[in-house]
Amino acid sequence: MIKRITIIGSGNVATALAKAFVDNHIQLVQVFSRKLENAQKLINQLDKNKKIEAICDLKNLSAHTDCLIIAVKDDAIAEVVKQLPFSDKLTVHTSGSVGITVFKNVAHFGVFYPVQTFSKTNKTQLKTVPFCIEGNSELATNQLVKLAEQLTNNVHRLNSEQRKALHLAAVFACNFSNYMYVVAEQITSENNIDFSILKPLILETAKKIEGLSPKEAQTGPAKRKDIATINEQLQLLKNDKALQDLYQLVSNKIMDNQ
Amino acid sequence: MIKRITIIGSGNVATALAKAFVDNHIQLVQVFSRKLENAQKLINQLDKNKKIEAICDLKNLSAHTDCLIIAVKDDAIAEVVKQLPFSDKLTVHTSGSVGITVFKNVAHFGVFYPVQTFSKTNKTQLKTVPFCIEGNSELATNQLVKLAEQLTNNVHRLNSEQRKALHLAAVFACNFSNYMYVVAEQITSENNIDFSILKPLILETAKKIEGLSPKEAQTGPAKRKDIATINEQLQLLKNDKALQDLYQLVSNKIMDNQ
């Protein structure tokens, strides 16, 4: 069972996890950041009575830990793994897109992936955040599932292939839907309309799929096959060929998907 | 000042408006539906002490009203206007996409457009729903603005051109973002992953733009110009050329938009 945790990283994910561990009485041993002050800043946000060490050199990682959680930028994970001073501790990363093959020369490893954007997350929200778990052995997987279950009631076992598919789906559901908001903001701003008029509608669109499948929730001109409105709207986009293509492509997909 | 209202229609928008008028002590005179039972059903949901007449023939519209609100399907508005038995009452529709030219032979007219999807709206939510108002005269506009201000604290005057732009923006922000959820659901379902893993992330993506502009809120592989992940995800979509095109197009737009 994982009782002592070391966190490598001091960004949003590292901070959210550290808070959640401390709040749930799981021992944090050390926090690593390349800049010592960032590790210290993270620790200062936690319960002052816990003794947690800030370090800025991976050589100083304590062996008195059960699990190393690497919560750094995707492209820095491999470099961290290479510099680890020991290879016998359960070592995981928190990324949706980095494969499990990044753990070269580590005996026990896995993925501890919270499916959320952590810009504003607080401890209350983490309770419902889904965690996707993968381990290189049944033992590792079970240990990570048990750890995640102490933080959230929403734990899923996904293999690497499924996690890649989930990450692709998340790119559509989140990154691409956010880009649709970007386009909406451009259009409103070009027409001197306050973008915030659309905010209640955006929120309702996201809330709607709590109770309906996205396909059932689909509305709009393409769903109604309202070709007159579609053509009028394409005409409004005539100065931006790429946006026009995007509008046509998405409208076609919606019309095909009935 | 508008004191007495007639509602033509019995769908979601008509129902939400009728409830809001009654709750705000604005007199509802009649509710029209092509099926009398639908008009009656709507009225039965309202305060039983109010005397509101259900009708199913536009010839029976009472002249003792200050405003006719046409809340029917977009493509039925013109037909309703044609059948109105009088042309001297302020007559409005509630559509984002239908132009004001639909009011042929009406003296006073306008648009009373609530920017929301009404599938689940209750009276509490209407208080924050934006209303976009347009009138064919300063008098009509002012009357409609005052009426809307009794329902919501979020009233905007938009001319027809702006309303068309807003509707286009809403198609991106809502209909197209919902389609991105549709794709996400397809991908998860094809890979035996529970789509609801993505729901907290979808909700957070929408909530994020309360405090950040969509451009600031943008995350993901394209935002990071992470070409390796983009290529890997394009490869996962190799069996659906149109989705691959969509992924490439949106990713390019995000990369261009830095």
mmCIF file of C-alpha atoms in Angstrom, chain A residues 74 97 113 115-121 125 128-130 132 154 156 158 161-188 191-215 217-222 224 226 229 232-234 236-237 240 242-243 245-251 253-254 257, chain B residues 74 97 113 115-121 125 128-130 132 154 156 158 161-188 191-215 217-222 224 226 229 232-234 236-237 240 242-243 245-251 253-254 257:
data_model
loop_
_atom_site.group_PDB
_atom_site.id
_atom_site.type_symbol
_atom_site.label_atom_id
_atom_site.label_comp_id
_atom_site.label_asym_id
_atom_site.label_seq_id
_atom_site.Cartn_x
_atom_site.Cartn_y
_atom_site.Cartn_z
ATOM 1 C CA ASP A 74 4.974 16.144 -21.112
ATOM 2 C CA SER A 97 -0.640 11.766 -23.938
ATOM 3 C CA TYR A 113 -3.890 10.691 -14.981
ATOM 4 C CA VAL A 115 -8.797 14.040 -16.534
ATOM 5 C CA GLN A 116 -9.203 17.701 -15.751
ATOM 6 C CA THR A 117 -7.846 21.143 -16.508
ATOM 7 C CA PHE A 118 -6.433 22.367 -13.248
ATOM 8 C CA SER A 119 -6.399 26.108 -13.712
ATOM 9 C CA LYS A 120 -8.841 26.739 -10.898
ATOM 10 C CA THR A 121 -9.360 23.395 -9.263
ATOM 11 C CA GLN A 125 -13.602 19.721 -7.090
ATOM 12 C CA THR A 128 -15.332 14.245 -8.652
ATOM 13 C CA VAL A 129 -12.387 14.399 -11.067
ATOM 14 C CA PRO A 130 -11.951 11.143 -12.986
ATOM 15 C CA CYS A 132 -7.341 7.038 -15.204
ATOM 16 C CA ASN A 154 -14.282 8.404 -10.014
ATOM 17 C CA HIS A 156 -11.032 4.115 -14.107
ATOM 18 C CA LEU A 158 -7.467 2.265 -18.833
ATOM 19 C CA GLU A 161 -4.383 2.327 -26.116
ATOM 20 C CA GLN A 162 -7.586 3.417 -24.377
ATOM 21 C CA ARG A 163 -5.818 6.333 -22.712
ATOM 22 C CA LYS A 164 -4.596 7.528 -26.117
ATOM 23 C CA ALA A 165 -8.154 7.313 -27.460
ATOM 24 C CA LEU A 166 -9.461 9.148 -24.389
ATOM 25 C CA HIS A 167 -6.886 11.872 -24.892
ATOM 26 C CA LEU A 168 -7.922 12.241 -28.539
ATOM 27 C CA ALA A 169 -11.566 12.462 -27.437
ATOM 28 C CA ALA A 170 -10.584 15.080 -24.845
ATOM 29 C CA VAL A 171 -8.894 17.149 -27.560
ATOM 30 C CA PHE A 172 -12.213 17.307 -29.415
ATOM 31 C CA ALA A 173 -14.434 17.745 -26.363
ATOM 32 C CA CYS A 174 -12.304 20.375 -24.692
ATOM 33 C CA ASN A 175 -9.539 21.920 -26.802
ATOM 34 C CA PHE A 176 -11.626 22.025 -29.980
ATOM 35 C CA SER A 177 -14.840 23.126 -28.269
ATOM 36 C CA ASN A 178 -12.796 25.921 -26.675
ATOM 37 C CA TYR A 179 -11.596 26.882 -30.160
ATOM 38 C CA MET A 180 -15.267 27.167 -31.216
ATOM 39 C CA TYR A 181 -15.595 29.707 -28.379
ATOM 40 C CA VAL A 182 -12.535 31.508 -29.803
ATOM 41 C CA VAL A 183 -14.238 31.808 -33.199
ATOM 42 C CA ALA A 184 -17.447 33.015 -31.527
ATOM 43 C CA GLU A 185 -15.477 35.681 -29.696
ATOM 44 C CA GLN A 186 -13.834 36.810 -32.957
ATOM 45 C CA ILE A 187 -17.211 37.114 -34.686
ATOM 46 C CA THR A 188 -18.852 39.023 -31.829
ATOM 47 C CA ASN A 191 -19.459 43.099 -34.936
ATOM 48 C CA ASN A 192 -19.234 45.148 -31.718
ATOM 49 C CA ILE A 193 -21.257 42.634 -29.771
ATOM 50 C CA ASP A 194 -20.454 41.795 -26.170
ATOM 51 C CA PHE A 195 -19.125 38.207 -26.187
ATOM 52 C CA SER A 196 -20.532 37.614 -22.718
ATOM 53 C CA ILE A 197 -24.027 37.481 -24.238
ATOM 54 C CA LEU A 198 -23.029 33.942 -25.275
ATOM 55 C CA LYS A 199 -21.675 32.771 -21.916
ATOM 56 C CA PRO A 200 -24.959 31.488 -20.426
ATOM 57 C CA LEU A 201 -25.598 29.567 -23.643
ATOM 58 C CA ILE A 202 -22.098 28.059 -23.639
ATOM 59 C CA LEU A 203 -22.511 26.921 -20.045
ATOM 60 C CA GLU A 204 -25.962 25.463 -20.729
ATOM 61 C CA THR A 205 -24.612 23.604 -23.785
ATOM 62 C CA ALA A 206 -22.033 21.890 -21.567
ATOM 63 C CA LYS A 207 -24.524 21.244 -18.758
ATOM 64 C CA LYS A 208 -27.073 19.754 -21.157
ATOM 65 C CA ILE A 209 -24.973 16.637 -21.763
ATOM 66 C CA GLU A 210 -25.214 15.733 -18.093
ATOM 67 C CA GLY A 211 -28.653 14.386 -18.932
ATOM 68 C CA LEU A 212 -28.651 13.918 -22.724
ATOM 69 C CA SER A 213 -26.203 12.260 -25.082
ATOM 70 C CA PRO A 214 -24.401 14.880 -27.221
ATOM 71 C CA LYS A 215 -26.190 13.516 -30.276
ATOM 72 C CA ALA A 217 -28.525 17.490 -27.444
ATOM 73 C CA GLN A 218 -27.510 18.637 -30.949
ATOM 74 C CA THR A 219 -29.429 21.694 -32.182
ATOM 75 C CA GLY A 220 -28.880 24.391 -34.791
ATOM 76 C CA PRO A 221 -29.266 24.997 -38.527
ATOM 77 C CA ALA A 222 -27.313 21.902 -39.616
ATOM 78 C CA ARG A 224 -32.517 21.094 -38.793
ATOM 79 C CA ASP A 226 -31.893 24.469 -42.681
ATOM 80 C CA THR A 229 -29.521 29.649 -42.947
ATOM 81 C CA GLU A 232 -26.438 32.727 -45.372
ATOM 82 C CA GLN A 233 -23.945 31.994 -42.605
ATOM 83 C CA LEU A 234 -21.339 30.685 -45.077
ATOM 84 C CA LEU A 236 -21.019 35.922 -43.684
ATOM 85 C CA LEU A 237 -17.710 34.036 -43.466
ATOM 86 C CA ASP A 240 -12.075 33.771 -44.056
ATOM 87 C CA ALA A 242 -10.478 28.451 -43.524
ATOM 88 C CA LEU A 243 -13.407 29.335 -41.240
ATOM 89 C CA ASP A 245 -14.280 25.366 -44.711
ATOM 90 C CA LEU A 246 -14.603 24.614 -41.003
ATOM 91 C CA TYR A 247 -18.248 25.724 -40.970
ATOM 92 C CA GLN A 248 -19.032 23.590 -44.030
ATOM 93 C CA LEU A 249 -17.187 20.551 -42.712
ATOM 94 C CA VAL A 250 -18.837 20.574 -39.274
ATOM 95 C CA SER A 251 -22.265 21.298 -40.760
ATOM 96 C CA LYS A 253 -20.850 16.064 -40.350
ATOM 97 C CA ILE A 254 -23.882 17.142 -38.285
ATOM 98 C CA ASN A 257 -25.021 12.178 -38.333
ATOM 99 C CA ASP B 74 -38.497 29.514 -37.582
ATOM 100 C CA SER B 97 -32.011 33.610 -37.333
ATOM 101 C CA TYR B 113 -34.735 36.890 -28.749
ATOM 102 C CA VAL B 115 -30.134 33.679 -26.231
ATOM 103 C CA GLN B 116 -30.549 30.323 -24.592
ATOM 104 C CA THR B 117 -31.426 26.722 -25.211
ATOM 105 C CA PHE B 118 -34.594 26.129 -23.286
ATOM 106 C CA SER B 119 -34.584 22.374 -22.852
ATOM 107 C CA LYS B 120 -34.336 22.540 -19.090
ATOM 108 C CA THR B 121 -34.721 26.193 -18.235
ATOM 109 C CA GLN B 125 -32.427 30.590 -14.818
ATOM 110 C CA THR B 128 -29.705 35.719 -16.222
ATOM 111 C CA VAL B 129 -30.603 34.793 -19.800
ATOM 112 C CA PRO B 130 -29.557 37.524 -22.272
ATOM 113 C CA CYS B 132 -31.585 40.675 -27.650
ATOM 114 C CA ASN B 154 -29.298 41.022 -19.176
ATOM 115 C CA HIS B 156 -29.107 44.037 -25.232
ATOM 116 C CA LEU B 158 -28.983 44.521 -31.399
ATOM 117 C CA GLU B 161 -27.040 42.634 -38.827
ATOM 118 C CA GLN B 162 -25.617 42.210 -35.329
ATOM 119 C CA ARG B 163 -28.226 39.611 -34.483
ATOM 120 C CA LYS B 164 -27.228 37.608 -37.564
ATOM 121 C CA ALA B 165 -23.586 37.807 -36.486
ATOM 122 C CA LEU B 166 -24.521 36.795 -32.945
ATOM 123 C CA HIS B 167 -26.463 33.838 -34.287
ATOM 124 C CA LEU B 168 -23.461 32.766 -36.382
ATOM 125 C CA ALA B 169 -21.248 33.072 -33.285
ATOM 126 C CA ALA B 170 -23.788 31.018 -31.315
ATOM 127 C CA VAL B 171 -23.644 28.283 -33.971
ATOM 128 C CA PHE B 172 -19.892 27.977 -33.363
ATOM 129 C CA ALA B 173 -20.010 28.387 -29.583
ATOM 130 C CA CYS B 174 -22.907 26.033 -29.013
ATOM 131 C CA ASN B 175 -23.951 23.853 -31.957
ATOM 132 C CA PHE B 176 -20.382 23.219 -33.114
ATOM 133 C CA SER B 177 -18.933 22.772 -29.619
ATOM 134 C CA ASN B 178 -21.729 20.249 -29.029
ATOM 135 C CA TYR B 179 -20.649 18.475 -32.211
ATOM 136 C CA MET B 180 -17.124 18.238 -30.742
ATOM 137 C CA TYR B 181 -18.767 16.390 -27.805
ATOM 138 C CA VAL B 182 -20.474 14.106 -30.362
ATOM 139 C CA VAL B 183 -17.080 13.194 -31.866
ATOM 140 C CA ALA B 184 -15.643 12.632 -28.391
ATOM 141 C CA GLU B 185 -18.501 10.284 -27.598
ATOM 142 C CA GLN B 186 -17.931 8.358 -30.839
ATOM 143 C CA ILE B 187 -14.236 7.940 -30.058
ATOM 144 C CA THR B 188 -14.799 6.821 -26.467
ATOM 145 C CA ASN B 191 -12.756 2.224 -27.610
ATOM 146 C CA ASN B 192 -15.028 0.897 -24.831
ATOM 147 C CA ILE B 193 -14.400 3.928 -22.662
ATOM 148 C CA ASP B 194 -17.156 5.466 -20.546
ATOM 149 C CA PHE B 195 -17.917 8.854 -22.147
ATOM 150 C CA SER B 196 -18.849 10.303 -18.770
ATOM 151 C CA ILE B 197 -15.143 10.357 -17.851
ATOM 152 C CA LEU B 198 -15.047 13.499 -20.014
ATOM 153 C CA LYS B 199 -18.053 15.270 -18.502
ATOM 154 C CA PRO B 200 -16.255 17.085 -15.673
ATOM 155 C CA LEU B 201 -13.650 18.305 -18.172
ATOM 156 C CA ILE B 202 -16.326 19.514 -20.619
ATOM 157 C CA LEU B 203 -18.077 21.432 -17.856
ATOM 158 C CA GLU B 204 -14.820 22.959 -16.615
ATOM 159 C CA THR B 205 -13.910 24.008 -20.187
ATOM 160 C CA ALA B 206 -17.170 25.964 -20.407
ATOM 161 C CA LYS B 207 -16.831 27.400 -16.892
ATOM 162 C CA LYS B 208 -13.246 28.516 -17.522
ATOM 163 C CA ILE B 209 -14.318 31.250 -19.939
ATOM 164 C CA GLU B 210 -16.278 32.951 -17.161
ATOM 165 C CA GLY B 211 -12.952 34.341 -16.038
ATOM 166 C CA LEU B 212 -10.628 33.948 -19.041
ATOM 167 C CA SER B 213 -11.024 34.874 -22.697
ATOM 168 C CA PRO B 214 -11.358 31.721 -24.850
ATOM 169 C CA LYS B 215 -7.990 32.535 -26.413
ATOM 170 C CA ALA B 217 -8.155 29.451 -21.980
ATOM 171 C CA GLN B 218 -6.924 27.485 -25.020
ATOM 172 C CA THR B 219 -4.882 24.395 -24.131
ATOM 173 C CA GLY B 220 -3.938 21.143 -25.866
ATOM 174 C CA PRO B 221 -1.433 19.755 -28.367
ATOM 175 C CA ALA B 222 -2.092 22.395 -31.056
ATOM 176 C CA ARG B 224 1.609 23.748 -27.457
ATOM 177 C CA ASP B 226 3.201 19.555 -30.091
ATOM 178 C CA THR B 229 1.090 14.285 -30.580
ATOM 179 C CA GLU B 232 -0.103 10.537 -33.650
ATOM 180 C CA GLN B 233 -3.734 11.663 -33.189
ATOM 181 C CA LEU B 234 -4.199 12.209 -36.944
ATOM 182 C CA LEU B 236 -5.682 7.396 -34.926
ATOM 183 C CA LEU B 237 -8.307 9.056 -37.169
ATOM 184 C CA ASP B 240 -12.406 8.760 -41.081
ATOM 185 C CA ALA B 242 -13.580 13.942 -42.785
ATOM 186 C CA LEU B 243 -12.708 13.797 -39.079
ATOM 187 C CA ASP B 245 -9.616 16.960 -42.068
ATOM 188 C CA LEU B 246 -11.546 18.530 -39.193
ATOM 189 C CA TYR B 247 -8.751 17.729 -36.727
ATOM 190 C CA GLN B 248 -6.129 19.177 -39.067
ATOM 191 C CA LEU B 249 -8.151 22.307 -39.829
ATOM 192 C CA VAL B 250 -8.921 23.154 -36.198
ATOM 193 C CA SER B 251 -5.362 22.363 -35.112
ATOM 194 C CA LYS B 253 -6.330 27.461 -36.782
ATOM 195 C CA ILE B 254 -5.251 27.079 -33.139
ATOM 196 C CA ASN B 257 -3.944 31.980 -33.569
#
